[in-house]
Amino acid sequence: IVMCQAYANKWGVDDPEFDVIETEVEWSLPMGATLDGVPAPFWMAGVVDGLVKDKETGETWIIEHKTASKVDGSYLERLWSDLQVRIYGHIAGDTVDLVIKNDKGALQRPTGVVYNVLLKPTLRRLKAGKRRLVDEDDQQFIARLLDWYEVEDRFIREYLPLNSLERDQTRTEVKEAFELLQFARKRGYWVESRSRCYELTFTCPFLSICRSG
């Protein structure tokens, strides 16, 4: 709740950069793929947070929101390589669901994806101890969280323009992943993805079972 309030305080009801065209936009697109040389089309679908128009240029952008415990240069640099980021930009951006007519009546695709990255609070509720007689109550904690958001900017906008080369690469990668999944299903054997046992923020809850043999 506090993050939402701080976000509203930052961008306000009337965003200084964008006009909202639509929110929670559903999209879908058929993808061509092959399995053992035979066409095996499948559909990709999802929902983007919103479609917005740049007030200055008139360009449309897909807008998405992410939360993070820490935002630095390396985090922002990694955004372009995230598969979900690329799918939403390069595949969803190609669908008729996200194409609008501009002021001249011409069809206009999204220029790219704008990521609103929201920093999660690092503060914790103060407990009773040597310096406090009682636990911090809700109102005190909320006020301290709002102050934390006000001290410095905790929200970052990252703009990821689309280009045709990366769009083709993303489409190829998704098709290859589909074909590998179908190949594994046909054989009844799935290669373990041990690189996913440890993530940046958590360990897989089934790790002990896999490790036990």
mmCIF file of C-alpha atoms in Angstrom:
data_model
loop_
_atom_site.group_PDB
_atom_site.id
_atom_site.type_symbol
_atom_site.label_atom_id
_atom_site.label_comp_id
_atom_site.label_asym_id
_atom_site.label_seq_id
_atom_site.Cartn_x
_atom_site.Cartn_y
_atom_site.Cartn_z
ATOM 1 C CA ILE A 1 0.000 0.000 0.000
ATOM 2 C CA VAL A 2 2.807 2.387 0.911
ATOM 3 C CA MET A 3 4.627 1.636 -2.356
ATOM 4 C CA CYS A 4 1.455 2.414 -4.313
ATOM 5 C CA GLN A 5 0.998 5.671 -2.398
ATOM 6 C CA ALA A 6 4.615 6.655 -3.004
ATOM 7 C CA TYR A 7 4.234 5.754 -6.687
ATOM 8 C CA ALA A 8 1.143 7.984 -6.937
ATOM 9 C CA ASN A 9 3.047 10.791 -5.230
ATOM 10 C CA LYS A 10 5.871 10.399 -7.740
ATOM 11 C CA TRP A 11 3.941 10.215 -11.013
ATOM 12 C CA GLY A 12 0.575 11.618 -9.977
ATOM 13 C CA VAL A 13 -2.759 10.987 -11.645
ATOM 14 C CA ASP A 14 -1.649 12.940 -14.713
ATOM 15 C CA ASP A 15 1.660 11.448 -15.851
ATOM 16 C CA PRO A 16 3.986 14.219 -17.124
ATOM 17 C CA GLU A 17 5.349 12.019 -19.939
ATOM 18 C CA PHE A 18 2.567 9.726 -21.129
ATOM 19 C CA ASP A 19 -1.149 9.569 -21.853
ATOM 20 C CA VAL A 20 -2.693 6.195 -21.057
ATOM 21 C CA ILE A 21 -4.331 4.540 -24.060
ATOM 22 C CA GLU A 22 -5.351 1.298 -22.390
ATOM 23 C CA THR A 23 -4.392 -0.848 -19.401
ATOM 24 C CA GLU A 24 -4.187 -4.625 -18.970
ATOM 25 C CA VAL A 25 -4.024 -5.202 -22.721
ATOM 26 C CA GLU A 26 -4.443 -8.842 -23.750
ATOM 27 C CA TRP A 27 -2.418 -9.981 -26.760
ATOM 28 C CA SER A 28 -1.951 -13.204 -28.728
ATOM 29 C CA LEU A 29 0.026 -14.250 -31.766
ATOM 30 C CA PRO A 30 0.437 -17.533 -33.698
ATOM 31 C CA MET A 31 4.052 -18.690 -33.891
ATOM 32 C CA GLY A 32 5.346 -20.850 -36.713
ATOM 33 C CA ALA A 33 7.563 -23.762 -35.675
ATOM 34 C CA THR A 34 8.455 -27.245 -36.903
ATOM 35 C CA LEU A 35 8.783 -30.624 -35.209
ATOM 36 C CA ASP A 36 10.692 -33.316 -37.112
ATOM 37 C CA GLY A 37 10.345 -31.156 -40.188
ATOM 38 C CA VAL A 38 6.547 -30.908 -39.849
ATOM 39 C CA PRO A 39 4.880 -27.528 -39.238
ATOM 40 C CA ALA A 40 3.789 -27.291 -35.610
ATOM 41 C CA PRO A 41 2.281 -23.842 -35.010
ATOM 42 C CA PHE A 42 1.527 -22.676 -31.496
ATOM 43 C CA TRP A 43 0.151 -19.542 -29.914
ATOM 44 C CA MET A 44 1.764 -17.124 -27.535
ATOM 45 C CA ALA A 45 -0.434 -14.907 -25.399
ATOM 46 C CA GLY A 46 -0.239 -12.638 -22.388
ATOM 47 C CA VAL A 47 -1.253 -9.338 -20.841
ATOM 48 C CA VAL A 48 0.840 -6.170 -20.805
ATOM 49 C CA ASP A 49 0.362 -3.630 -18.027
ATOM 50 C CA GLY A 50 -0.555 -0.892 -20.426
ATOM 51 C CA LEU A 51 -0.180 0.960 -23.696
ATOM 52 C CA VAL A 52 0.750 4.649 -23.469
ATOM 53 C CA LYS A 53 1.442 7.546 -25.817
ATOM 54 C CA ASP A 54 4.373 9.924 -25.463
ATOM 55 C CA LYS A 55 2.895 13.400 -25.031
ATOM 56 C CA GLU A 56 5.761 15.051 -26.906
ATOM 57 C CA THR A 57 6.444 12.681 -29.823
ATOM 58 C CA GLY A 58 3.115 10.875 -30.207
ATOM 59 C CA GLU A 59 4.933 7.508 -30.137
ATOM 60 C CA THR A 60 3.248 4.610 -28.373
ATOM 61 C CA TRP A 61 5.037 2.462 -25.802
ATOM 62 C CA ILE A 62 4.215 -0.703 -23.923
ATOM 63 C CA ILE A 63 4.524 0.020 -20.209
ATOM 64 C CA GLU A 64 5.432 -2.627 -17.631
ATOM 65 C CA HIS A 65 6.145 -2.529 -13.913
ATOM 66 C CA LYS A 66 8.794 -4.419 -11.985
ATOM 67 C CA THR A 67 9.757 -4.449 -8.321
ATOM 68 C CA ALA A 68 13.319 -4.920 -7.134
ATOM 69 C CA SER A 69 15.191 -4.929 -3.838
ATOM 70 C CA LYS A 70 18.127 -3.166 -5.471
ATOM 71 C CA VAL A 71 18.400 -1.175 -8.670
ATOM 72 C CA ASP A 72 21.812 -0.343 -10.063
ATOM 73 C CA GLY A 73 23.541 -0.152 -13.417
ATOM 74 C CA SER A 74 23.959 -3.921 -13.731
ATOM 75 C CA TYR A 75 20.251 -4.512 -13.020
ATOM 76 C CA LEU A 76 19.203 -2.098 -15.755
ATOM 77 C CA GLU A 77 21.768 -3.501 -18.177
ATOM 78 C CA ARG A 78 20.358 -7.009 -17.664
ATOM 79 C CA LEU A 79 16.788 -5.990 -18.483
ATOM 80 C CA TRP A 80 17.316 -6.280 -22.242
ATOM 81 C CA SER A 81 18.398 -9.939 -21.893
ATOM 82 C CA ASP A 82 15.428 -11.092 -19.795
ATOM 83 C CA LEU A 83 13.303 -13.440 -21.925
ATOM 84 C CA GLN A 84 9.991 -12.094 -20.634
ATOM 85 C CA VAL A 85 11.159 -8.568 -21.396
ATOM 86 C CA ARG A 86 12.074 -9.575 -24.943
ATOM 87 C CA ILE A 87 8.836 -11.494 -25.506
ATOM 88 C CA TYR A 88 6.704 -8.577 -24.373
ATOM 89 C CA GLY A 89 8.668 -6.148 -26.484
ATOM 90 C CA HIS A 90 9.489 -8.080 -29.625
ATOM 91 C CA ILE A 91 6.514 -10.433 -29.893
ATOM 92 C CA ALA A 92 3.638 -8.691 -28.097
ATOM 93 C CA GLY A 93 4.668 -5.456 -29.802
ATOM 94 C CA ASP A 94 4.037 -7.096 -33.173
ATOM 95 C CA THR A 95 0.428 -8.054 -32.480
ATOM 96 C CA VAL A 96 -2.638 -6.270 -33.808
ATOM 97 C CA ASP A 97 -3.776 -5.957 -30.175
ATOM 98 C CA LEU A 98 -1.120 -3.297 -29.564
ATOM 99 C CA VAL A 99 -1.317 -1.472 -32.891
ATOM 100 C CA ILE A 100 -3.242 1.812 -32.973
ATOM 101 C CA LYS A 101 -4.038 4.413 -35.590
ATOM 102 C CA ASN A 102 -2.069 7.616 -35.191
ATOM 103 C CA ASP A 103 -3.384 11.125 -35.757
ATOM 104 C CA LYS A 104 -2.884 10.718 -39.521
ATOM 105 C CA GLY A 105 -4.804 7.423 -39.637
ATOM 106 C CA ALA A 106 -1.721 5.275 -40.213
ATOM 107 C CA LEU A 107 -1.129 2.094 -38.234
ATOM 108 C CA GLN A 108 1.444 2.571 -35.498
ATOM 109 C CA ARG A 109 3.312 -0.135 -33.593
ATOM 110 C CA PRO A 110 4.845 0.417 -30.154
ATOM 111 C CA THR A 111 8.262 2.066 -30.244
ATOM 112 C CA GLY A 112 9.453 -0.039 -27.326
ATOM 113 C CA VAL A 113 8.860 -0.946 -23.712
ATOM 114 C CA VAL A 114 9.011 1.439 -20.770
ATOM 115 C CA TYR A 115 9.843 -0.288 -17.512
ATOM 116 C CA ASN A 116 8.780 1.393 -14.308
ATOM 117 C CA VAL A 117 11.085 -0.232 -11.758
ATOM 118 C CA LEU A 118 9.821 0.186 -8.193
ATOM 119 C CA LEU A 119 12.308 -0.215 -5.378
ATOM 120 C CA LYS A 120 11.110 -2.334 -2.453
ATOM 121 C CA PRO A 121 11.543 -0.778 1.004
ATOM 122 C CA THR A 122 14.494 -2.046 3.011
ATOM 123 C CA LEU A 123 13.037 -0.781 6.298
ATOM 124 C CA ARG A 124 11.628 -3.138 8.905
ATOM 125 C CA ARG A 125 9.181 -2.447 11.701
ATOM 126 C CA LEU A 126 10.983 -1.348 14.866
ATOM 127 C CA LYS A 127 10.596 -3.707 17.799
ATOM 128 C CA ALA A 128 10.588 -2.976 21.519
ATOM 129 C CA GLY A 129 14.038 -3.182 23.094
ATOM 130 C CA LYS A 130 16.605 -1.132 24.917
ATOM 131 C CA ARG A 131 15.765 2.017 22.953
ATOM 132 C CA ARG A 132 11.994 1.483 22.583
ATOM 133 C CA LEU A 133 9.353 0.623 25.156
ATOM 134 C CA VAL A 134 6.822 -0.679 22.631
ATOM 135 C CA ASP A 135 6.749 -1.956 19.053
ATOM 136 C CA GLU A 136 6.350 0.615 16.282
ATOM 137 C CA ASP A 137 2.660 0.914 15.413
ATOM 138 C CA ASP A 138 1.171 0.858 11.896
ATOM 139 C CA GLN A 139 0.884 4.625 11.472
ATOM 140 C CA GLN A 140 4.464 5.250 12.618
ATOM 141 C CA PHE A 141 5.787 2.541 10.304
ATOM 142 C CA ILE A 142 3.809 3.837 7.320
ATOM 143 C CA ALA A 143 5.030 7.396 7.939
ATOM 144 C CA ARG A 144 8.633 6.191 8.108
ATOM 145 C CA LEU A 145 8.214 4.212 4.875
ATOM 146 C CA LEU A 146 6.779 7.270 3.087
ATOM 147 C CA ASP A 147 9.717 9.340 4.321
ATOM 148 C CA TRP A 148 12.075 6.669 2.995
ATOM 149 C CA TYR A 149 10.517 7.050 -0.477
ATOM 150 C CA GLU A 150 10.715 10.845 -0.257
ATOM 151 C CA VAL A 151 14.387 11.106 0.783
ATOM 152 C CA GLU A 152 15.574 10.037 -2.679
ATOM 153 C CA ASP A 153 14.071 8.768 -5.912
ATOM 154 C CA ARG A 154 13.095 5.119 -5.487
ATOM 155 C CA PHE A 155 11.454 4.776 -8.898
ATOM 156 C CA ILE A 156 13.317 4.417 -12.173
ATOM 157 C CA ARG A 157 12.078 4.432 -15.738
ATOM 158 C CA GLU A 158 14.074 2.458 -18.259
ATOM 159 C CA TYR A 159 13.311 2.798 -21.971
ATOM 160 C CA LEU A 160 13.977 -0.200 -24.218
ATOM 161 C CA PRO A 161 13.419 0.665 -27.902
ATOM 162 C CA LEU A 162 12.568 -2.185 -30.269
ATOM 163 C CA ASN A 163 14.537 -3.106 -33.366
ATOM 164 C CA SER A 164 13.924 -5.653 -36.104
ATOM 165 C CA LEU A 165 17.164 -7.616 -35.551
ATOM 166 C CA GLU A 166 16.416 -8.366 -31.900
ATOM 167 C CA ARG A 167 12.789 -9.107 -32.801
ATOM 168 C CA ASP A 168 13.907 -11.814 -35.245
ATOM 169 C CA GLN A 169 16.327 -13.258 -32.684
ATOM 170 C CA THR A 170 13.621 -13.431 -30.028
ATOM 171 C CA ARG A 171 11.169 -15.127 -32.368
ATOM 172 C CA THR A 172 13.811 -17.702 -33.325
ATOM 173 C CA GLU A 173 14.703 -18.355 -29.690
ATOM 174 C CA VAL A 174 11.050 -18.907 -28.726
ATOM 175 C CA LYS A 175 10.491 -21.267 -31.650
ATOM 176 C CA GLU A 176 13.627 -23.251 -30.775
ATOM 177 C CA ALA A 177 12.496 -23.511 -27.147
ATOM 178 C CA PHE A 178 9.103 -24.799 -28.300
ATOM 179 C CA GLU A 179 10.711 -27.435 -30.520
ATOM 180 C CA LEU A 180 13.018 -28.579 -27.688
ATOM 181 C CA LEU A 181 10.059 -28.921 -25.324
ATOM 182 C CA GLN A 182 8.124 -30.965 -27.869
ATOM 183 C CA PHE A 183 11.185 -33.135 -28.545
ATOM 184 C CA ALA A 184 11.586 -33.804 -24.806
ATOM 185 C CA ARG A 185 7.894 -34.619 -24.445
ATOM 186 C CA LYS A 186 8.080 -37.042 -27.364
ATOM 187 C CA ARG A 187 11.086 -38.846 -25.864
ATOM 188 C CA GLY A 188 9.795 -38.689 -22.297
ATOM 189 C CA TYR A 189 13.080 -37.298 -21.023
ATOM 190 C CA TRP A 190 13.681 -33.831 -19.613
ATOM 191 C CA VAL A 191 17.165 -32.434 -19.059
ATOM 192 C CA GLU A 192 17.558 -30.986 -15.566
ATOM 193 C CA SER A 193 18.086 -27.240 -15.426
ATOM 194 C CA ARG A 194 20.599 -27.160 -12.580
ATOM 195 C CA SER A 195 21.460 -23.540 -13.303
ATOM 196 C CA ARG A 196 18.042 -22.671 -11.876
ATOM 197 C CA CYS A 197 18.664 -24.307 -8.493
ATOM 198 C CA TYR A 198 20.002 -21.054 -7.117
ATOM 199 C CA GLU A 199 18.472 -17.717 -8.002
ATOM 200 C CA LEU A 200 19.550 -14.228 -6.978
ATOM 201 C CA THR A 201 17.001 -14.013 -4.179
ATOM 202 C CA PHE A 202 16.077 -17.612 -3.278
ATOM 203 C CA THR A 203 17.004 -21.292 -3.470
ATOM 204 C CA CYS A 204 14.663 -23.796 -5.118
ATOM 205 C CA PRO A 205 12.481 -25.380 -2.393
ATOM 206 C CA PHE A 206 12.986 -28.841 -3.971
ATOM 207 C CA LEU A 207 16.784 -28.634 -3.949
ATOM 208 C CA SER A 208 17.205 -30.938 -0.946
ATOM 209 C CA ILE A 209 15.029 -33.598 -2.595
ATOM 210 C CA CYS A 210 16.998 -33.493 -5.861
ATOM 211 C CA ARG A 211 20.302 -33.501 -3.995
ATOM 212 C CA SER A 212 19.330 -36.517 -1.886
ATOM 213 C CA GLY A 213 19.272 -38.802 -4.910
#
